[in-house]
XYZ file of C-alpha atoms in Angstrom:
653
model
C 0.000 0.000 0.000
C 1.110 3.556 -0.793
C 0.043 5.865 2.016
C -2.323 8.439 0.490
C -0.649 11.500 2.053
C 2.617 12.923 0.774
C 5.075 14.258 3.347
C 7.849 16.799 3.049
C 10.170 15.087 5.521
C 10.159 11.573 6.999
C 12.224 10.871 10.127
C 13.054 7.236 10.919
C 13.698 6.614 14.625
C 12.218 8.170 17.767
C 15.360 8.580 19.875
C 17.112 11.842 20.721
C 18.290 12.510 17.160
C 14.924 11.596 15.665
C 12.785 13.674 18.021
C 14.879 16.825 17.577
C 14.937 16.274 13.803
C 11.179 15.893 13.408
C 10.413 18.799 15.751
C 12.810 21.133 13.912
C 11.426 20.160 10.521
C 7.822 20.633 11.672
C 8.542 23.994 13.330
C 9.943 25.158 9.982
C 6.585 24.419 8.388
C 7.342 21.040 6.816
C 4.711 18.331 6.792
C 6.695 15.816 8.809
C 6.240 12.143 9.696
C 8.049 10.385 12.538
C 8.258 6.626 11.987
C 9.246 4.659 15.072
C 9.141 0.972 15.917
C 7.500 1.765 19.273
C 5.652 4.959 20.200
C 6.048 4.097 23.889
C 9.844 4.485 23.696
C 9.960 7.900 22.029
C 12.620 9.880 23.905
C 13.941 6.783 25.670
C 17.141 7.205 27.727
C 18.639 3.971 26.440
C 21.688 3.815 28.705
C 22.339 6.048 31.727
C 19.600 8.298 33.151
C 21.785 11.427 32.971
C 22.442 14.076 30.341
C 24.821 16.988 29.921
C 28.222 17.484 31.485
C 31.403 19.091 30.203
C 31.050 19.809 26.475
C 27.684 18.055 26.421
C 25.935 20.727 28.514
C 27.020 23.291 25.922
C 25.379 21.214 23.190
C 22.099 21.039 25.116
C 22.163 24.811 25.631
C 22.710 25.258 21.875
C 19.851 22.922 21.029
C 17.680 24.936 23.388
C 18.840 28.258 21.922
C 17.507 27.002 18.570
C 14.147 26.106 20.109
C 14.860 22.397 20.669
C 13.251 19.996 23.116
C 16.041 18.387 25.147
C 16.797 21.269 27.527
C 13.253 22.192 28.525
C 12.172 18.537 28.840
C 15.241 17.774 30.960
C 14.363 20.655 33.295
C 10.969 19.057 33.885
C 12.543 15.669 34.638
C 15.800 16.568 36.483
C 15.978 14.926 39.917
C 19.653 15.739 40.557
C 21.324 18.676 38.798
C 24.752 20.277 39.087
C 27.145 22.552 37.253
C 30.468 20.794 36.734
C 33.823 22.593 36.528
C 32.678 25.658 38.504
C 36.232 26.246 39.712
C 37.638 26.460 36.165
C 35.565 29.360 34.867
C 32.530 29.700 32.567
C 34.306 28.448 29.423
C 34.258 24.931 30.823
C 31.031 24.984 32.878
C 28.930 21.958 32.095
C 25.378 21.572 33.400
C 24.680 17.924 34.253
C 21.472 16.289 35.404
C 20.170 12.883 36.388
C 16.662 12.520 34.990
C 13.592 10.575 35.920
C 13.421 8.301 32.865
C 9.639 8.120 32.855
C 9.137 11.870 33.272
C 11.601 12.701 30.502
C 10.007 10.250 28.090
C 6.579 11.683 28.902
C 7.716 15.258 28.280
C 9.358 14.434 24.942
C 6.335 12.463 23.764
C 3.983 15.266 24.825
C 6.017 17.786 22.813
C 6.126 15.516 19.748
C 2.416 14.698 19.821
C 1.394 18.338 20.220
C 3.677 19.802 17.560
C 1.758 21.198 14.538
C 2.747 19.749 11.134
C 4.025 16.556 12.802
C 2.463 13.079 12.633
C 3.643 9.867 14.289
C 3.278 6.312 12.981
C 4.373 3.096 14.727
C 6.115 0.773 12.280
C 9.633 -0.492 11.730
C 11.157 0.712 8.451
C 12.694 -1.971 6.236
C 13.410 -0.253 2.924
C 14.127 3.114 1.329
C 12.544 4.065 -1.990
C 14.880 5.454 -4.639
C 14.489 7.216 -7.976
C 17.934 7.225 -9.493
C 20.266 8.758 -6.908
C 17.454 10.448 -4.986
C 15.483 9.083 -2.026
C 11.709 9.449 -2.336
C 10.336 7.540 0.630
C 10.452 4.461 2.850
C 8.645 1.142 3.204
C 7.649 -0.353 6.562
C 7.574 -4.005 7.632
C 3.859 -4.167 6.740
C 4.644 -3.022 3.200
C 3.250 0.496 3.677
C 5.079 2.985 1.458
C 5.371 6.539 2.775
C 6.591 9.105 0.251
C 8.475 12.298 1.019
C 10.895 14.799 -0.478
C 13.531 14.081 2.189
C 14.284 11.222 4.598
C 16.291 11.407 7.832
C 17.688 8.148 9.254
C 18.292 8.106 13.018
C 18.415 4.380 13.691
C 20.710 4.560 16.742
C 22.171 1.175 17.685
C 19.452 -0.784 15.898
C 21.108 -1.406 12.502
C 22.220 -5.035 12.685
C 22.391 -4.617 16.445
C 23.940 -7.512 18.392
C 23.891 -7.736 22.216
C 26.736 -9.494 24.093
C 26.804 -10.862 27.651
C 29.898 -12.995 28.100
C 30.184 -15.532 25.282
C 26.439 -15.416 24.678
C 25.017 -13.020 22.118
C 21.800 -12.356 20.288
C 20.341 -9.843 17.876
C 18.787 -6.747 19.410
C 18.583 -2.972 19.064
C 18.395 -2.524 22.831
C 17.765 -5.145 25.490
C 14.282 -6.528 24.860
C 13.881 -4.857 21.432
C 14.327 -6.150 17.888
C 17.154 -4.904 15.649
C 16.680 -3.304 12.235
C 18.180 -6.115 10.154
C 16.353 -5.708 6.848
C 16.901 -1.960 6.771
C 20.613 -2.547 7.412
C 20.746 -5.022 4.518
C 18.980 -2.559 2.229
C 21.400 0.237 3.112
C 24.331 -2.083 2.326
C 22.898 -2.492 -1.171
C 23.296 1.267 -1.637
C 27.061 0.873 -1.185
C 27.366 3.563 1.463
C 30.701 3.354 3.337
C 30.094 1.709 6.678
C 31.655 -0.056 9.673
C 30.869 -1.484 13.121
C 30.933 0.289 16.464
C 30.270 -0.851 19.993
C 28.935 0.635 23.200
C 27.820 -0.809 26.514
C 25.768 -0.439 29.661
C 26.102 -1.712 33.256
C 23.851 -3.904 35.315
C 21.106 -2.167 37.296
C 20.802 -2.439 41.082
C 17.741 -2.616 43.342
C 17.976 0.330 45.752
C 16.377 -1.733 48.521
C 19.529 -3.872 48.556
C 21.983 -0.937 48.850
C 23.461 0.058 52.220
C 23.479 3.842 51.820
C 25.053 4.345 55.253
C 28.379 3.252 53.735
C 28.142 5.705 50.853
C 28.760 9.431 50.290
C 25.730 11.327 49.023
C 25.943 13.819 46.149
C 23.187 16.449 46.246
C 21.981 18.912 43.633
C 23.553 22.369 43.506
C 21.247 24.815 45.269
C 19.690 22.180 47.539
C 19.967 24.602 50.502
C 18.090 27.523 48.921
C 16.230 26.052 45.951
C 18.371 28.010 43.480
C 18.966 25.013 41.230
C 20.699 25.156 37.835
C 18.617 24.526 34.731
C 19.197 23.917 31.028
C 16.622 25.920 29.094
C 16.843 29.669 28.525
C 13.099 29.751 29.199
C 13.372 27.293 32.093
C 13.468 27.884 35.827
C 14.283 25.912 38.984
C 10.583 25.534 39.824
C 10.206 23.194 36.844
C 12.318 20.504 38.492
C 10.561 17.663 40.305
C 11.667 16.473 43.755
C 15.469 16.404 44.116
C 17.181 13.219 45.325
C 20.871 12.416 45.871
C 23.266 10.275 43.892
C 25.818 8.187 45.803
C 29.534 7.464 45.435
C 31.081 4.041 45.766
C 34.326 2.538 44.413
C 35.726 -0.632 42.955
C 38.258 -2.512 45.084
C 41.221 -4.780 44.425
C 38.882 -7.717 45.009
C 36.514 -6.251 42.391
C 39.350 -6.115 39.874
C 40.471 -9.672 40.620
C 36.959 -11.009 40.029
C 36.604 -9.015 36.813
C 39.956 -10.314 35.503
C 38.862 -13.878 36.254
C 36.212 -13.506 33.583
C 38.451 -12.113 30.833
C 38.615 -15.499 29.115
C 34.844 -15.171 28.675
C 34.905 -11.531 27.607
C 33.605 -10.897 24.081
C 35.939 -7.874 23.977
C 39.109 -9.836 24.685
C 38.221 -13.009 22.795
C 37.563 -11.194 19.515
C 33.830 -11.913 19.367
C 33.064 -8.172 19.328
C 34.284 -6.627 16.078
C 33.116 -3.069 16.732
C 35.273 -0.340 18.266
C 34.105 1.088 21.595
C 34.322 4.657 22.939
C 37.800 5.321 24.375
C 36.466 8.056 26.661
C 33.637 5.962 28.058
C 35.347 2.575 28.502
C 33.924 -0.592 29.978
C 35.144 -1.562 33.440
C 37.194 -4.428 31.983
C 38.861 -1.939 29.630
C 39.525 0.461 32.546
C 41.279 -2.045 34.746
C 43.400 -3.171 31.791
C 44.398 0.303 30.582
C 44.899 1.664 34.096
C 46.423 -1.411 35.723
C 48.258 0.749 38.275
C 44.975 1.958 39.807
C 43.593 0.078 42.808
C 40.150 1.642 42.559
C 37.732 3.453 40.207
C 34.897 5.740 41.272
C 31.343 4.577 40.608
C 28.331 6.914 40.874
C 24.992 5.328 41.759
C 22.360 7.341 39.857
C 18.654 6.942 40.685
C 16.579 5.893 37.670
C 13.536 7.887 38.798
C 11.274 8.951 41.639
C 8.902 5.994 41.277
C 11.424 3.191 41.008
C 14.080 1.679 43.265
C 16.500 0.978 40.405
C 19.943 2.576 40.405
C 22.349 2.938 37.504
C 26.001 2.322 38.568
C 27.748 4.828 36.300
C 31.303 3.738 35.553
C 30.976 -0.027 35.427
C 29.524 -0.830 32.007
C 30.476 -4.358 31.051
C 29.892 -7.288 28.726
C 31.351 -9.912 31.083
C 29.247 -12.960 32.040
C 26.438 -12.198 34.458
C 27.994 -14.380 37.161
C 31.122 -12.192 37.094
C 29.034 -8.983 37.120
C 27.095 -10.228 40.149
C 30.182 -11.207 42.162
C 32.167 -8.058 41.271
C 29.441 -5.571 42.177
C 29.019 -7.192 45.581
C 32.644 -6.374 46.490
C 32.042 -2.608 46.424
C 31.219 -0.547 49.544
C 27.478 -0.441 50.198
C 26.766 -3.182 47.664
C 27.654 -6.413 49.492
C 23.992 -7.468 49.398
C 23.190 -5.921 46.008
C 20.388 -7.458 43.982
C 20.846 -6.909 40.245
C 17.635 -6.189 38.335
C 19.172 -6.319 34.829
C 22.474 -7.554 33.430
C 25.018 -5.262 31.840
C 25.753 -5.852 28.164
C 27.650 -4.574 25.139
C 25.947 -3.820 21.839
C 27.594 -3.538 18.459
C 25.896 -2.017 15.439
C 26.379 -0.720 11.908
C 27.334 2.901 11.338
C 27.965 4.946 8.215
C 31.162 6.859 7.576
C 30.356 10.500 8.394
C 32.915 11.709 5.840
C 30.406 10.552 3.216
C 28.059 13.300 4.437
C 27.933 16.994 3.646
C 28.054 19.336 6.636
C 24.286 19.584 6.295
C 24.259 15.816 7.204
C 22.914 15.020 3.725
C 24.553 12.092 1.957
C 27.050 13.035 -0.758
C 25.848 10.016 -2.749
C 22.055 10.027 -2.298
C 20.141 13.261 -2.706
C 17.575 13.975 0.017
C 18.929 11.331 2.430
C 20.075 12.735 5.787
C 21.572 10.895 8.774
C 22.052 11.770 12.438
C 23.074 10.250 15.761
C 24.830 6.959 16.395
C 24.237 5.876 12.809
C 26.995 8.342 11.806
C 29.374 7.502 14.612
C 28.508 9.828 17.486
C 27.823 8.610 21.011
C 25.787 10.273 23.753
C 22.311 11.758 24.020
C 23.274 15.412 23.523
C 25.515 14.630 20.529
C 22.655 12.723 18.885
C 20.128 15.458 19.627
C 22.397 18.176 18.202
C 22.968 16.258 14.976
C 19.261 15.465 14.783
C 18.380 19.144 15.003
C 20.898 19.998 12.278
C 19.442 17.259 10.061
C 15.876 18.459 10.650
C 16.827 22.045 9.778
C 18.652 21.086 6.612
C 16.047 18.598 5.435
C 13.499 21.430 5.663
C 15.814 23.809 3.773
C 16.407 21.088 1.155
C 12.671 20.685 0.585
C 12.325 24.466 0.259
C 15.138 24.527 -2.279
C 17.191 26.816 -0.033
C 20.885 26.703 0.830
C 21.894 24.454 3.706
C 22.874 25.903 7.092
C 25.602 24.651 9.355
C 27.339 26.587 12.121
C 31.078 27.111 11.869
C 33.471 25.860 14.578
C 33.511 29.317 16.159
C 29.716 29.554 16.156
C 28.806 26.495 18.196
C 29.948 23.164 19.603
C 27.421 21.807 17.129
C 29.661 23.246 14.403
C 32.764 21.691 15.967
C 31.095 18.295 15.996
C 29.765 18.255 12.444
C 33.100 19.595 11.213
C 35.039 16.887 13.066
C 32.733 14.115 11.891
C 32.499 15.051 8.206
C 36.115 16.160 7.681
C 38.115 13.951 10.025
C 35.897 10.903 10.307
C 36.078 8.576 13.311
C 38.047 5.610 14.581
C 35.785 5.262 17.642
C 32.373 6.622 18.736
C 32.593 10.425 18.793
C 32.030 12.182 22.101
C 32.045 15.941 22.680
C 34.637 17.610 24.937
C 35.417 21.274 25.485
C 39.000 20.507 24.425
C 37.791 19.871 20.867
C 36.858 23.551 20.466
C 39.480 26.153 19.558
C 37.304 29.024 20.803
C 35.762 27.581 23.935
C 35.771 30.876 25.837
C 33.476 32.154 23.101
C 31.396 28.943 23.073
C 30.076 29.130 26.620
C 26.844 27.762 28.040
C 25.605 31.198 29.101
C 25.853 32.815 25.655
C 24.436 30.011 23.501
C 21.298 32.101 23.027
C 23.328 35.109 21.849
C 25.135 32.901 19.354
C 22.162 31.026 17.934
C 18.697 32.333 18.834
C 18.597 35.052 16.167
C 19.602 32.446 13.578
C 16.879 30.163 14.924
C 14.333 32.953 14.559
C 15.301 33.496 10.904
C 15.045 29.764 10.243
C 11.548 29.638 11.753
C 12.491 27.632 14.851
C 11.865 30.251 17.555
C 8.294 31.054 18.630
C 7.102 34.469 19.779
C 7.304 33.695 23.510
C 10.896 32.544 23.361
C 11.820 35.494 21.116
C 10.247 37.950 23.538
C 12.220 36.407 26.438
C 15.428 36.584 24.427
C 15.025 40.215 23.371
C 14.067 41.286 26.911
C 17.195 39.614 28.225
C 19.534 41.137 25.647
C 18.078 44.622 26.077
C 18.574 44.381 29.840
C 22.142 43.037 29.486
C 23.134 45.900 27.170
C 21.540 48.503 29.429
C 23.299 47.187 32.550
C 26.629 46.842 30.730
C 26.482 50.485 29.647
C 25.577 51.651 33.143
C 28.385 49.588 34.707
C 30.924 51.013 32.237
C 29.908 54.616 32.906
C 29.511 54.514 36.699
C 32.665 55.464 38.644
C 33.548 55.155 42.288
C 36.154 57.237 44.072
C 36.994 58.358 47.617
C 34.443 61.112 47.144
C 31.422 58.768 46.814
C 32.761 55.627 48.545
C 34.404 55.791 51.941
C 37.585 53.835 52.520
C 35.775 51.900 55.264
C 33.036 50.849 52.845
C 35.602 49.945 50.188
C 37.557 47.839 52.657
C 34.429 46.042 53.820
C 32.946 45.291 50.414
C 35.961 45.211 48.099
C 38.481 43.909 50.595
C 40.844 46.798 49.874
C 41.017 50.580 49.986
C 40.425 52.546 46.796
C 43.796 53.418 45.241
C 42.176 55.696 42.664
C 38.943 56.211 40.744
C 37.548 52.984 39.320
C 34.581 52.125 37.121
C 32.145 49.442 38.212
C 33.403 47.508 35.186
C 36.872 47.499 36.783
C 35.314 46.245 40.005
C 33.544 43.347 38.231
C 36.810 42.244 36.634
C 38.124 41.211 40.049
C 38.248 37.387 40.304
C 35.951 36.943 43.312
C 33.593 39.859 42.655
C 29.934 39.050 41.993
C 27.162 41.333 40.798
C 25.454 41.047 44.175
C 28.653 41.982 46.013
C 29.244 44.993 43.751
C 25.684 46.190 44.371
C 26.387 46.420 48.102
C 28.294 49.644 47.353
C 25.909 52.490 48.175
C 26.966 54.450 45.086
C 26.277 51.433 42.881
C 22.849 51.060 44.481
C 22.060 54.705 43.798
C 23.257 54.700 40.182
C 21.880 51.269 39.286
C 18.684 51.443 41.346
C 16.674 49.888 38.498
C 19.007 46.904 38.409
C 19.271 45.669 41.989
C 18.473 41.991 42.368
C 14.997 42.429 43.850
C 13.966 44.833 41.070
C 15.336 42.522 38.385
C 13.591 39.519 39.984
C 10.298 41.389 40.033
C 10.638 42.602 36.441
C 12.018 39.474 34.753
C 11.466 36.621 37.185
C 14.207 35.018 39.274
C 15.577 32.760 36.538
C 15.838 35.335 33.780
C 17.213 37.910 36.217
C 19.961 35.502 37.269
C 20.815 34.832 33.625
C 21.041 38.571 32.917
C 23.443 39.365 35.773
C 25.537 36.257 35.019
C 26.037 37.378 31.434
C 26.933 40.930 32.532
C 29.578 39.667 34.982
C 31.163 37.278 32.454
C 31.299 39.991 29.780
C 33.490 42.168 32.017
C 35.443 39.536 33.924
C 36.679 37.863 30.739
C 36.543 40.898 28.429
C 40.203 40.742 27.392
C 40.151 37.045 26.577
C 36.810 37.276 24.755
C 38.046 40.216 22.670
C 41.200 38.303 21.721
C 39.173 35.299 20.556
C 36.854 37.545 18.538
C 39.897 39.024 16.763
C 41.164 35.526 15.999
C 37.758 34.528 14.630
C 37.639 37.623 12.411
C 41.067 36.858 10.968
C 40.074 33.271 10.269
C 36.918 34.373 8.474
C 38.898 36.428 5.976
C 39.965 33.273 4.125
C 38.183 30.364 5.814
C 34.785 31.256 4.386
C 35.913 31.444 0.764
C 33.727 28.987 -1.119
C 35.338 26.213 -3.118
C 33.810 25.244 -6.490
C 31.398 22.323 -6.353
C 32.337 19.072 -8.101
C 35.804 20.415 -8.960
C 38.422 17.802 -9.921
C 41.556 18.654 -7.945
C 43.621 16.459 -10.269
C 43.692 19.558 -12.492
C 46.011 21.320 -10.022
C 49.333 19.746 -10.984
C 51.260 21.405 -8.130
C 49.305 19.454 -5.522
C 50.651 16.173 -4.183
C 48.825 12.969 -5.011
C 47.738 12.643 -1.356
C 46.211 16.130 -1.305
C 44.432 15.569 -4.633
C 42.952 12.299 -3.369
C 41.757 13.799 -0.091
C 40.272 16.915 -1.688
C 38.425 14.789 -4.255
C 37.207 12.411 -1.546
C 35.951 14.926 1.029
C 34.886 17.736 -1.364
C 35.162 20.495 1.274
C 32.803 23.396 0.720
C 35.133 26.154 1.972
C 38.839 26.866 2.379
C 38.383 26.571 6.141
C 36.975 23.060 5.834
C 39.801 22.063 3.487
C 42.443 23.291 5.948
C 41.025 21.040 8.675
C 41.366 17.823 6.676
C 44.244 15.755 8.007
C 47.181 15.956 5.579
C 46.078 19.194 3.896
C 48.999 21.495 4.662
C 49.088 25.320 4.658
C 51.260 25.051 1.524
C 48.537 23.034 -0.220
C 45.933 25.634 0.759
C 48.102 28.387 -0.763
C 48.434 26.401 -4.015
C 44.652 25.928 -4.200
C 44.007 29.636 -3.548
C 46.538 30.696 -6.200
C 44.957 28.341 -8.726
C 41.446 29.600 -7.982
C 42.542 33.240 -8.282
C 44.452 32.608 -11.497
C 41.463 30.902 -13.063
C 38.982 33.413 -11.643
C 37.079 30.686 -9.836
C 36.267 32.842 -6.857
C 35.856 36.492 -5.952
C 36.418 38.196 -2.626
C 32.796 39.214 -2.507
C 31.655 35.619 -2.950
C 32.641 34.542 0.513
C 30.231 32.125 2.122
C 29.420 33.073 5.678
C 27.565 30.212 7.351
C 26.274 31.901 10.464
């Protein structure tokens, strides 16, 4: 049967990539269909119950700044929330939360089901429909053909998924769910470059069997005063449900001995698993092998939700036999009587080489086919969601016949990730870190809205309410910044006693409030204790801001003001570096150009340029093996042959 309705965009898969993709496409006015094998698992947290963290929190903030779902839904489901790396400054802050699985799934599903232009259908997809080199639809396991102008594949770990526990293995997309075997076979027929990857999950523990008296509790930030962190720029601490602690435990030497005793039955060490696992999220057997000098590894027991006793032991994912898992876990403090509710396992699955994708996430080989999430080699919820959003945006632009959009590396962590994936490829599942970004002081959590919300508005992703909140915030930030820069304190309006009490030092000379905020330990609240500051900034004291904007937005405003002054020199330096890069990096390269024509290039450079087909000089320079000398040769050739003009620079932002 051919389904009677035609769609603009079809999204296959209801995980984090799929939900962000279908929501973005629908918000941009596309008639969108989400096809998922199970409606009940839309938005499922397949592994750990936590999201965010260093590098990942930035991605969630960026998704939110573009109107996405993950941040606001996480705020409504966060039962333990913290900001990591507080001591290292705002460039590396990473908001992290443990979520109630059920609540998060409910919130995502609610958003999907209530989104205009978006329909949901429960069926596994087994085939893609092609006309020449263009995708035109998909076929489900019941033989229903859905037609569309663009298709986004977000199959996660389901493509030829195989689950391993010890020497036993079986097909599965997740524990208890069927893999997508026929779809995987069909995609192989299309000769897309592919490989195998692996990830894993630990056993789960019944909280009734845990002795919490032996464990250290980890509470949410703000537990004393209710001033909790939150992800969404339109969120607030009141959205969070009841807060509960996580708990620390550790492996022991006995734990390690038991784990090693099972290595002869490990699918990792016996060669049964072919896929490559994530180096930065290793299994416990990998940890104790790579770090053999360590007697212990920290394990965090994360609650799975408010209405369940299950705990997720973060840090001990494994594919060892269940008997070994059971014995090993019981050697850790607080867990000597632990009852395991589910076994840990490894899963390996097919993925497609991300270098075969354009930066829009569209296939270079099949027109209208987009991919996002673990199917292109990323790992992690936030990474998948970010790529899903980018795919949804660009599928909508493709249908409209408009140019694709992708942020540059200096625009967003999202841009860093898609650049890394499509130009460098992967040798292991890709995970985001702040260290991957060259301009991380510019790519902070707090300014994700400044970087992306106006772009989101132009793309059609930002509704009126969010836009109003954003403009109110930016107007207030600019007004306070100007007032802080032009308000001066001196011995004439601030006594030395007051200065000593509030600033910790006497006034050596006249200072602006901007100078005061640059001091390492100075906060906005502390600065406002100065009587002169109160008088001059009477409209901007905390109580007035709270009343005018609400507590959450007011806090965001003052935070951004403080950061703008405290790190002004560093931020200005990075902006200068970005400007210099843009002078050449955004020069567009000709499409479908054969670099064999440039005789001065080495064979290696010719091969790589022809393989990756970078869209700009900047992208070309980031391909491994493409030297500055090669870039100069390409630029000289293009100029000589009049294949670009200075005014034809492509600015993707």
